[in-house]
PDB file of C-alpha atoms in Angstrom:
ATOM      1  CA  ASP A   1      17.363  -2.242  25.395  1.00  0.00           C
ATOM      2  CA  TYR A   2      20.184  -4.686  24.554  1.00  0.00           C
ATOM      3  CA  ASN A   3      19.000  -7.260  27.068  1.00  0.00           C
ATOM      4  CA  THR A   4      15.297  -7.529  26.170  1.00  0.00           C
ATOM      5  CA  ASP A   5      15.173  -5.842  22.704  1.00  0.00           C
ATOM      6  CA  TYR A   6      12.512  -3.481  24.088  1.00  0.00           C
ATOM      7  CA  CYS A   7      12.407  -0.171  22.222  1.00  0.00           C
ATOM      8  CA  VAL A   8      10.851   3.250  22.798  1.00  0.00           C
ATOM      9  CA  SER A   9      10.030   5.853  20.142  1.00  0.00           C
ATOM     10  CA  LYS A  10       9.897   9.505  21.205  1.00  0.00           C
ATOM     11  CA  PHE A  11       9.362  12.438  18.860  1.00  0.00           C
ATOM     12  CA  VAL A  12      10.351  16.054  19.490  1.00  0.00           C
ATOM     13  CA  LYS A  13       9.968  19.179  17.397  1.00  0.00           C
ATOM     14  CA  GLN A  14      13.559  20.264  18.003  1.00  0.00           C
ATOM     15  CA  LYS A  15      16.700  18.455  19.126  1.00  0.00           C
ATOM     16  CA  ASP A  16      16.883  20.772  22.133  1.00  0.00           C
ATOM     17  CA  ASN A  17      13.771  19.038  23.512  1.00  0.00           C
ATOM     18  CA  LEU A  18      15.591  15.695  23.663  1.00  0.00           C
ATOM     19  CA  GLU A  19      17.020  16.519  27.095  1.00  0.00           C
ATOM     20  CA  ASP A  20      13.587  16.949  28.708  1.00  0.00           C
ATOM     21  CA  GLU A  21      12.032  13.915  27.004  1.00  0.00           C
ATOM     22  CA  GLY A  22      15.001  11.718  27.837  1.00  0.00           C
ATOM     23  CA  LEU A  23      14.964  12.789  31.474  1.00  0.00           C
ATOM     24  CA  LYS A  24      11.235  11.978  31.748  1.00  0.00           C
ATOM     25  CA  LEU A  25      11.838   8.526  30.272  1.00  0.00           C
ATOM     26  CA  PHE A  26      14.670   7.645  32.649  1.00  0.00           C
ATOM     27  CA  LYS A  27      12.737   8.914  35.670  1.00  0.00           C
ATOM     28  CA  LYS A  28       9.821   6.711  34.661  1.00  0.00           C
ATOM     29  CA  VAL A  29      12.113   3.697  34.329  1.00  0.00           C
ATOM     30  CA  ARG A  30      13.726   4.380  37.710  1.00  0.00           C
ATOM     31  CA  ALA A  31      10.293   4.653  39.346  1.00  0.00           C
ATOM     32  CA  MET A  32       9.668   1.072  38.195  1.00  0.00           C
ATOM     33  CA  SER A  33      12.854  -0.070  39.962  1.00  0.00           C
ATOM     34  CA  ILE A  34      14.587  -0.794  36.653  1.00  0.00           C
ATOM     35  CA  GLN A  35      18.322  -0.052  36.694  1.00  0.00           C
ATOM     36  CA  VAL A  36      19.898   1.335  33.528  1.00  0.00           C
ATOM     37  CA  LYS A  37      23.561   0.345  33.588  1.00  0.00           C
ATOM     38  CA  MET A  38      24.922   1.723  30.309  1.00  0.00           C
ATOM     39  CA  LEU A  39      23.809   4.264  27.741  1.00  0.00           C
ATOM     40  CA  ARG A  40      25.470   4.374  24.318  1.00  0.00           C
ATOM     41  CA  MET A  41      24.938   7.411  22.068  1.00  0.00           C
ATOM     42  CA  ASP A  42      26.656   9.415  19.381  1.00  0.00           C
ATOM     43  CA  ASN A  43      28.661  12.484  20.344  1.00  0.00           C
ATOM     44  CA  ALA A  44      25.946  15.047  19.541  1.00  0.00           C
ATOM     45  CA  GLY A  45      25.442  18.163  21.653  1.00  0.00           C
ATOM     46  CA  GLU A  46      21.919  17.240  22.761  1.00  0.00           C
ATOM     47  CA  ASN A  47      23.207  13.917  24.062  1.00  0.00           C
ATOM     48  CA  ARG A  48      25.863  15.695  26.113  1.00  0.00           C
ATOM     49  CA  LEU A  49      23.133  17.858  27.663  1.00  0.00           C
ATOM     50  CA  LEU A  50      21.141  14.740  28.488  1.00  0.00           C
ATOM     51  CA  GLN A  51      24.175  13.268  30.227  1.00  0.00           C
ATOM     52  CA  LYS A  52      24.542  16.372  32.409  1.00  0.00           C
ATOM     53  CA  SER A  53      20.867  16.275  33.365  1.00  0.00           C
ATOM     54  CA  LEU A  54      21.000  12.575  34.262  1.00  0.00           C
ATOM     55  CA  LYS A  55      24.113  13.066  36.385  1.00  0.00           C
ATOM     56  CA  ALA A  56      22.441  15.991  38.140  1.00  0.00           C
ATOM     57  CA  GLU A  57      19.558  13.648  39.002  1.00  0.00           C
ATOM     58  CA  GLU A  58      22.100  11.146  40.387  1.00  0.00           C
ATOM     59  CA  PHE A  59      21.597   8.440  37.786  1.00  0.00           C
ATOM     60  CA  ASN A  60      24.399   5.900  38.083  1.00  0.00           C
ATOM     61  CA  ILE A  61      24.791   5.234  34.351  1.00  0.00           C
ATOM     62  CA  ASP A  62      27.911   4.433  32.345  1.00  0.00           C
ATOM     63  CA  PHE A  63      27.851   6.759  29.329  1.00  0.00           C
ATOM     64  CA  GLN A  64      29.551   5.575  26.143  1.00  0.00           C
ATOM     65  CA  TYR A  65      29.924   7.682  22.998  1.00  0.00           C
ATOM     66  CA  THR A  66      30.538   6.355  19.515  1.00  0.00           C
ATOM     67  CA  ALA A  67      32.841   7.960  16.976  1.00  0.00           C
ATOM     68  CA  ALA A  68      31.497   9.665  13.869  1.00  0.00           C
ATOM     69  CA  GLY A  69      30.806   7.347  10.957  1.00  0.00           C
ATOM     70  CA  THR A  70      30.726   4.153  13.041  1.00  0.00           C
ATOM     71  CA  PRO A  71      27.084   3.014  13.131  1.00  0.00           C
ATOM     72  CA  GLN A  72      28.323  -0.567  13.643  1.00  0.00           C
ATOM     73  CA  HIS A  73      29.109   0.335  17.262  1.00  0.00           C
ATOM     74  CA  HIS A  74      25.379   0.377  17.940  1.00  0.00           C
ATOM     75  CA  GLY A  75      24.286  -1.931  15.139  1.00  0.00           C
ATOM     76  CA  ARG A  76      21.196  -3.319  16.875  1.00  0.00           C
ATOM     77  CA  VAL A  77      19.737   0.166  17.182  1.00  0.00           C
ATOM     78  CA  GLU A  78      20.514   1.007  13.556  1.00  0.00           C
ATOM     79  CA  GLN A  79      18.917  -2.250  12.401  1.00  0.00           C
ATOM     80  CA  LYS A  80      15.870  -1.520  14.548  1.00  0.00           C
ATOM     81  CA  PHE A  81      15.511   1.841  12.800  1.00  0.00           C
ATOM     82  CA  VAL A  82      15.476   0.108   9.417  1.00  0.00           C
ATOM     83  CA  THR A  83      12.921  -2.452  10.585  1.00  0.00           C
ATOM     84  CA  LEU A  84      10.583   0.126  12.105  1.00  0.00           C
ATOM     85  CA  TYR A  85      10.792   2.483   9.118  1.00  0.00           C
ATOM     86  CA  GLY A  86       9.839  -0.378   6.819  1.00  0.00           C
ATOM     87  CA  LYS A  87       6.864  -1.263   8.994  1.00  0.00           C
ATOM     88  CA  VAL A  88       5.771   2.364   9.142  1.00  0.00           C
ATOM     89  CA  ARG A  89       5.723   2.576   5.337  1.00  0.00           C
ATOM     90  CA  SER A  90       3.833  -0.721   5.046  1.00  0.00           C
ATOM     91  CA  THR A  91       1.278   0.307   7.684  1.00  0.00           C
ATOM     92  CA  ILE A  92       0.579   3.694   6.107  1.00  0.00           C
ATOM     93  CA  TYR A  93       0.244   2.243   2.594  1.00  0.00           C
ATOM     94  CA  LEU A  94      -1.977  -0.591   3.825  1.00  0.00           C
ATOM     95  CA  ALA A  95      -4.328   1.968   5.366  1.00  0.00           C
ATOM     96  CA  ARG A  96      -4.251   3.858   2.008  1.00  0.00           C
ATOM     97  CA  ILE A  97      -3.657   7.176   3.727  1.00  0.00           C
ATOM     98  CA  ASP A  98      -3.222  10.021   1.252  1.00  0.00           C
ATOM     99  CA  LYS A  99      -0.043  12.068   0.941  1.00  0.00           C
ATOM    100  CA  GLY A 100      -1.286  15.035   2.958  1.00  0.00           C
ATOM    101  CA  LEU A 101      -2.163  12.952   6.010  1.00  0.00           C
ATOM    102  CA  GLN A 102       0.956  10.811   5.685  1.00  0.00           C
ATOM    103  CA  ARG A 103       3.161  13.802   6.513  1.00  0.00           C
ATOM    104  CA  LYS A 104       1.064  14.620   9.565  1.00  0.00           C
ATOM    105  CA  LEU A 105       0.605  11.088  10.894  1.00  0.00           C
ATOM    106  CA  TRP A 106       3.915   9.331  10.263  1.00  0.00           C
ATOM    107  CA  ALA A 107       5.073   9.926  13.859  1.00  0.00           C
ATOM    108  CA  GLU A 108       1.777   8.566  15.228  1.00  0.00           C
ATOM    109  CA  CYS A 109       2.193   5.547  12.973  1.00  0.00           C
ATOM    110  CA  ALA A 110       5.784   5.044  14.146  1.00  0.00           C
ATOM    111  CA  ALA A 111       4.664   5.119  17.794  1.00  0.00           C
ATOM    112  CA  HIS A 112       1.952   2.542  17.039  1.00  0.00           C
ATOM    113  CA  VAL A 113       4.375   0.306  15.127  1.00  0.00           C
ATOM    114  CA  THR A 114       6.785   0.469  18.069  1.00  0.00           C
ATOM    115  CA  ASP A 115       4.024  -0.687  20.422  1.00  0.00           C
ATOM    116  CA  ILE A 116       3.262  -3.651  18.173  1.00  0.00           C
ATOM    117  CA  GLU A 117       6.970  -4.459  17.745  1.00  0.00           C
ATOM    118  CA  ASN A 118       7.344  -4.733  21.523  1.00  0.00           C
ATOM    119  CA  ILE A 119       4.590  -7.355  21.902  1.00  0.00           C
ATOM    120  CA  ILE A 120       5.578  -9.650  19.012  1.00  0.00           C
ATOM    121  CA  VAL A 121       6.737 -13.143  19.944  1.00  0.00           C
ATOM    122  CA  ASN A 122       8.451 -15.799  17.847  1.00  0.00           C
ATOM    123  CA  LYS A 123       9.484 -19.432  18.072  1.00  0.00           C
ATOM    124  CA  SER A 124      12.770 -18.675  19.785  1.00  0.00           C
ATOM    125  CA  ASN A 125      11.252 -16.259  22.323  1.00  0.00           C
ATOM    126  CA  GLU A 126       7.963 -17.121  24.008  1.00  0.00           C
ATOM    127  CA  LEU A 127       7.983 -13.800  25.856  1.00  0.00           C
ATOM    128  CA  SER A 128       7.687 -10.482  24.080  1.00  0.00           C
ATOM    129  CA  ALA A 129      10.179  -7.665  24.598  1.00  0.00           C
ATOM    130  CA  TYR A 130       7.582  -5.782  26.642  1.00  0.00           C
ATOM    131  CA  GLU A 131       7.108  -8.749  28.987  1.00  0.00           C
ATOM    132  CA  LYS A 132      10.854  -9.179  29.418  1.00  0.00           C
ATOM    133  CA  PHE A 133      11.320  -5.496  30.245  1.00  0.00           C
ATOM    134  CA  TYR A 134       8.285  -4.881  32.484  1.00  0.00           C
ATOM    135  CA  GLY A 135       7.467  -8.415  33.609  1.00  0.00           C
ATOM    136  CA  LYS A 136       3.885  -8.164  32.387  1.00  0.00           C
ATOM    137  CA  THR A 137       1.847  -7.651  29.220  1.00  0.00           C
ATOM    138  CA  PRO A 138       0.618  -4.176  28.199  1.00  0.00           C
ATOM    139  CA  ARG A 139      -2.953  -3.280  29.021  1.00  0.00           C
ATOM    140  CA  PHE A 140      -3.930  -2.614  25.402  1.00  0.00           C
ATOM    141  CA  ILE A 141      -3.043  -6.136  24.255  1.00  0.00           C
ATOM    142  CA  ASN A 142      -6.674  -7.307  24.506  1.00  0.00           C
ATOM    143  CA  ASN A 143      -7.942  -4.387  22.401  1.00  0.00           C
ATOM    144  CA  ILE A 144      -5.576  -4.291  19.437  1.00  0.00           C
ATOM    145  CA  ARG A 145      -6.799  -2.420  16.363  1.00  0.00           C
ATOM    146  CA  ILE A 146      -5.238  -1.680  12.968  1.00  0.00           C
ATOM    147  CA  PHE A 147      -3.666   1.721  12.389  1.00  0.00           C
ATOM    148  CA  GLY A 148      -5.909   3.758  10.092  1.00  0.00           C
ATOM    149  CA  GLU A 149      -9.050   1.799  10.975  1.00  0.00           C
ATOM    150  CA  MET A 150     -12.224   3.854  10.815  1.00  0.00           C
ATOM    151  CA  GLY A 151     -14.890   4.082  13.471  1.00  0.00           C
ATOM    152  CA  ILE A 152     -17.812   6.237  14.521  1.00  0.00           C
ATOM    153  CA  VAL A 153     -17.076   8.077  17.769  1.00  0.00           C
ATOM    154  CA  ARG A 154     -19.938   9.209  19.948  1.00  0.00           C
ATOM    155  CA  ASN A 155     -20.407  12.962  20.260  1.00  0.00           C
ATOM    156  CA  TYR A 156     -20.406  14.357  23.787  1.00  0.00           C
ATOM    157  CA  GLU A 157     -19.821  18.014  23.001  1.00  0.00           C
ATOM    158  CA  LYS A 158     -23.478  18.999  22.768  1.00  0.00           C
ATOM    159  CA  LYS A 159     -25.727  18.138  25.694  1.00  0.00           C
ATOM    160  CA  ILE A 160     -28.882  19.260  23.895  1.00  0.00           C
ATOM    161  CA  LYS A 161     -29.142  17.813  20.394  1.00  0.00           C
ATOM    162  CA  ALA A 162     -31.701  18.041  17.630  1.00  0.00           C
ATOM    163  CA  LYS A 163     -33.519  14.799  16.908  1.00  0.00           C
ATOM    164  CA  LEU A 164     -31.987  14.460  13.448  1.00  0.00           C
ATOM    165  CA  ASP A 165     -28.432  15.488  14.347  1.00  0.00           C
ATOM    166  CA  ASN A 166     -25.700  12.893  13.966  1.00  0.00           C
ATOM    167  CA  ARG A 167     -24.823  11.200  17.229  1.00  0.00           C
ATOM    168  CA  GLY A 168     -21.359  10.238  16.035  1.00  0.00           C
ATOM    169  CA  THR A 169     -18.353  11.477  14.056  1.00  0.00           C
ATOM    170  CA  PRO A 170     -16.190   9.423  11.660  1.00  0.00           C
ATOM    171  CA  CYS A 171     -12.714   9.169  13.159  1.00  0.00           C
ATOM    172  CA  MET A 172      -9.539   7.217  12.436  1.00  0.00           C
ATOM    173  CA  PHE A 173      -7.650   5.062  14.929  1.00  0.00           C
ATOM    174  CA  ILE A 174      -4.051   6.241  15.438  1.00  0.00           C
ATOM    175  CA  GLY A 175      -2.994   4.621  18.719  1.00  0.00           C
ATOM    176  CA  TYR A 176      -3.729   3.702  22.315  1.00  0.00           C
ATOM    177  CA  SER A 177      -4.292   6.028  25.265  1.00  0.00           C
ATOM    178  CA  LYS A 178      -1.710   4.521  27.582  1.00  0.00           C
ATOM    179  CA  ASP A 179      -2.550   6.772  30.534  1.00  0.00           C
ATOM    180  CA  HIS A 180      -6.221   5.726  30.379  1.00  0.00           C
ATOM    181  CA  GLU A 181      -8.042   2.425  30.750  1.00  0.00           C
ATOM    182  CA  GLU A 182      -7.101  -0.471  28.462  1.00  0.00           C
ATOM    183  CA  ASP A 183     -10.009   0.009  26.028  1.00  0.00           C
ATOM    184  CA  VAL A 184      -9.496   3.741  25.425  1.00  0.00           C
ATOM    185  CA  TYR A 185      -8.301   4.668  21.932  1.00  0.00           C
ATOM    186  CA  ARG A 186      -6.769   7.738  20.342  1.00  0.00           C
ATOM    187  CA  MET A 187      -9.105   8.672  17.505  1.00  0.00           C
ATOM    188  CA  LEU A 188      -8.368  11.382  14.938  1.00  0.00           C
ATOM    189  CA  ASN A 189     -11.278  13.583  13.881  1.00  0.00           C
ATOM    190  CA  LEU A 190     -10.703  13.926  10.135  1.00  0.00           C
ATOM    191  CA  SER A 191     -12.648  17.197   9.952  1.00  0.00           C
ATOM    192  CA  THR A 192     -10.757  19.057  12.667  1.00  0.00           C
ATOM    193  CA  LEU A 193      -7.568  16.909  12.800  1.00  0.00           C
ATOM    194  CA  LYS A 194      -7.893  16.848  16.595  1.00  0.00           C
ATOM    195  CA  VAL A 195      -7.248  13.705  18.654  1.00  0.00           C
ATOM    196  CA  LYS A 196      -9.903  12.415  21.010  1.00  0.00           C
ATOM    197  CA  ASN A 197      -9.421   9.805  23.741  1.00  0.00           C
ATOM    198  CA  THR A 198     -12.526   7.654  23.806  1.00  0.00           C
ATOM    199  CA  ARG A 199     -13.848   4.158  24.348  1.00  0.00           C
ATOM    200  CA  ASP A 200     -17.224   4.794  22.658  1.00  0.00           C
ATOM    201  CA  VAL A 201     -16.372   3.636  19.145  1.00  0.00           C
ATOM    202  CA  ILE A 202     -18.434   1.665  16.645  1.00  0.00           C
ATOM    203  CA  TRP A 203     -15.873   0.094  14.328  1.00  0.00           C
ATOM    204  CA  LEU A 204     -16.631   0.108  10.615  1.00  0.00           C
ATOM    205  CA  ASN A 205     -14.080  -2.651   9.820  1.00  0.00           C
ATOM    206  CA  LYS A 206     -12.698  -0.453   7.061  1.00  0.00           C
ATOM    207  CA  CYS A 207      -9.378   1.287   6.707  1.00  0.00           C
ATOM    208  CA  TYR A 208      -9.144   4.973   5.829  1.00  0.00           C
ATOM    209  CA  GLY A 209      -8.672   4.273   2.119  1.00  0.00           C
ATOM    210  CA  GLU A 210     -11.655   1.942   1.881  1.00  0.00           C
ATOM    211  CA  TRP A 211     -13.829   4.471   3.670  1.00  0.00           C
ATOM    212  CA  LYS A 212     -12.677   7.256   1.325  1.00  0.00           C
ATOM    213  CA  GLY A 213     -12.915   5.049  -1.763  1.00  0.00           C
ATOM    214  CA  ILE A 214      -9.179   5.170  -2.507  1.00  0.00           C
ATOM    215  CA  LYS A 215      -7.958   2.264  -4.615  1.00  0.00           C
ATOM    216  CA  GLY A 216      -5.636  -0.110  -2.861  1.00  0.00           C
ATOM    217  CA  TYR A 217      -2.753  -2.369  -3.722  1.00  0.00           C
ATOM    218  CA  SER A 218      -4.298  -5.799  -3.317  1.00  0.00           C
ATOM    219  CA  SER A 219      -4.440  -8.612  -5.875  1.00  0.00           C
ATOM    220  CA  HIS A 220      -8.191  -8.327  -6.393  1.00  0.00           C
ATOM    221  CA  GLU A 221      -7.554  -5.168  -8.429  1.00  0.00           C
ATOM    222  CA  PHE A 222      -6.503  -7.401 -11.324  1.00  0.00           C
ATOM    223  CA  GLU A 223      -8.708  -9.376 -13.692  1.00  0.00           C
ATOM    224  CA  VAL A 224      -7.763 -12.429 -15.717  1.00  0.00           C
ATOM    225  CA  ILE A 225      -7.247 -11.767 -19.436  1.00  0.00           C
ATOM    226  CA  LYS A 226      -9.559 -13.851 -21.564  1.00  0.00           C
ATOM    227  CA  LYS A 227      -7.843 -15.722 -24.391  1.00  0.00           C
ATOM    228  CA  PRO A 228      -9.642 -16.877 -27.559  1.00  0.00           C
ATOM    229  CA  SER A 229     -10.195 -20.603 -27.777  1.00  0.00           C
ATOM    230  CA  SER A 230      -8.445 -22.464 -30.634  1.00  0.00           C
ATOM    231  CA  ASP A 231     -11.475 -24.596 -31.634  1.00  0.00           C
ATOM    232  CA  THR A 232     -13.617 -21.727 -32.983  1.00  0.00           C
ATOM    233  CA  ASP A 233     -14.128 -20.676 -36.598  1.00  0.00           C
ATOM    234  CA  ASN A 234     -12.775 -17.495 -38.172  1.00  0.00           C
ATOM    235  CA  SER A 235     -15.824 -15.312 -37.450  1.00  0.00           C
ATOM    236  CA  ASP A 236     -15.866 -16.359 -33.820  1.00  0.00           C
ATOM    237  CA  SER A 237     -12.119 -15.846 -33.670  1.00  0.00           C
ATOM    238  CA  VAL A 238     -12.449 -12.201 -34.735  1.00  0.00           C
ATOM    239  CA  THR A 239     -15.094 -11.623 -32.060  1.00  0.00           C
ATOM    240  CA  ASN A 240     -12.971 -13.304 -29.379  1.00  0.00           C
ATOM    241  CA  GLU A 241      -9.948 -11.236 -30.397  1.00  0.00           C
ATOM    242  CA  ASN A 242     -11.963  -8.038 -29.927  1.00  0.00           C
ATOM    243  CA  LYS A 243     -13.089  -9.214 -26.491  1.00  0.00           C
ATOM    244  CA  THR A 244      -9.536 -10.052 -25.561  1.00  0.00           C
ATOM    245  CA  THR A 245      -8.328  -6.606 -26.613  1.00  0.00           C
ATOM    246  CA  ALA A 246     -11.005  -4.946 -24.490  1.00  0.00           C
ATOM    247  CA  ASP A 247     -10.075  -7.111 -21.515  1.00  0.00           C
ATOM    248  CA  GLU A 248      -6.408  -6.253 -21.963  1.00  0.00           C
ATOM    249  CA  VAL A 249      -7.204  -2.531 -21.980  1.00  0.00           C
ATOM    250  CA  LYS A 250      -9.252  -2.965 -18.823  1.00  0.00           C
ATOM    251  CA  PHE A 251      -6.418  -4.899 -17.226  1.00  0.00           C
ATOM    252  CA  LYS A 252      -3.855  -2.250 -18.189  1.00  0.00           C
ATOM    253  CA  ARG A 253      -5.974   0.507 -16.671  1.00  0.00           C
ATOM    254  CA  LYS A 254      -6.202  -1.393 -13.410  1.00  0.00           C
ATOM    255  CA  TYR A 255      -2.483  -2.112 -13.534  1.00  0.00           C
ATOM    256  CA  GLU A 256      -1.672   1.582 -14.018  1.00  0.00           C
ATOM    257  CA  ASN A 257      -3.843   2.447 -11.014  1.00  0.00           C
ATOM    258  CA  PHE A 258      -1.946  -0.180  -9.035  1.00  0.00           C
TER     259      PHE A 258
END
């Protein structure tokens, strides 16, 4: 939104699904008594279909189309893409999620990053983009968690359980359940890769990589190289040189892992 800088991220399997998702979004906005005055898009076929659907639903919107090869005509949107993609990469790498899961969870991560982007404030703006657009703060703001954070989710599937059976399942936080109460989270079962909406979570205060034992990218991975002191004799100097060489090898191994 050009007025409030509020942004929405929607993901579809095919471009043909953009018409349905876009129509749902604009109906939701209209139900909140928010008037969309102008919509600027490129001249793609799916956008033309969206225009027809919105006109059929009697949306009074001024549609503007940009020419091919002119991203500067909607520069704020293009810049927002760059910003969000950078934050998605940083969030996934901070959680130390492996390559296989990265391909499956990047859209979930992008949706989470968009939620966080909409509630950020700065010195020039005391109100977040979400507050400017909706006139209130989101319900999940009091229960913010880090993407990729691990927790133990209570099992409800079995009513009758053996005394020694686990009462919980390790799951990973991937977002907020916006159509539930404010403290309900979307947790990914890493064994089945199914998402569960739950509030019964015991947080482990570890990201996915820490829980799996995957090495991270923080500064504590490095060790200081020991240097031989200049006030020792020759025999001590040889010993110190050997120690230094061993420390350097250790440092190089850690650096390669980094």
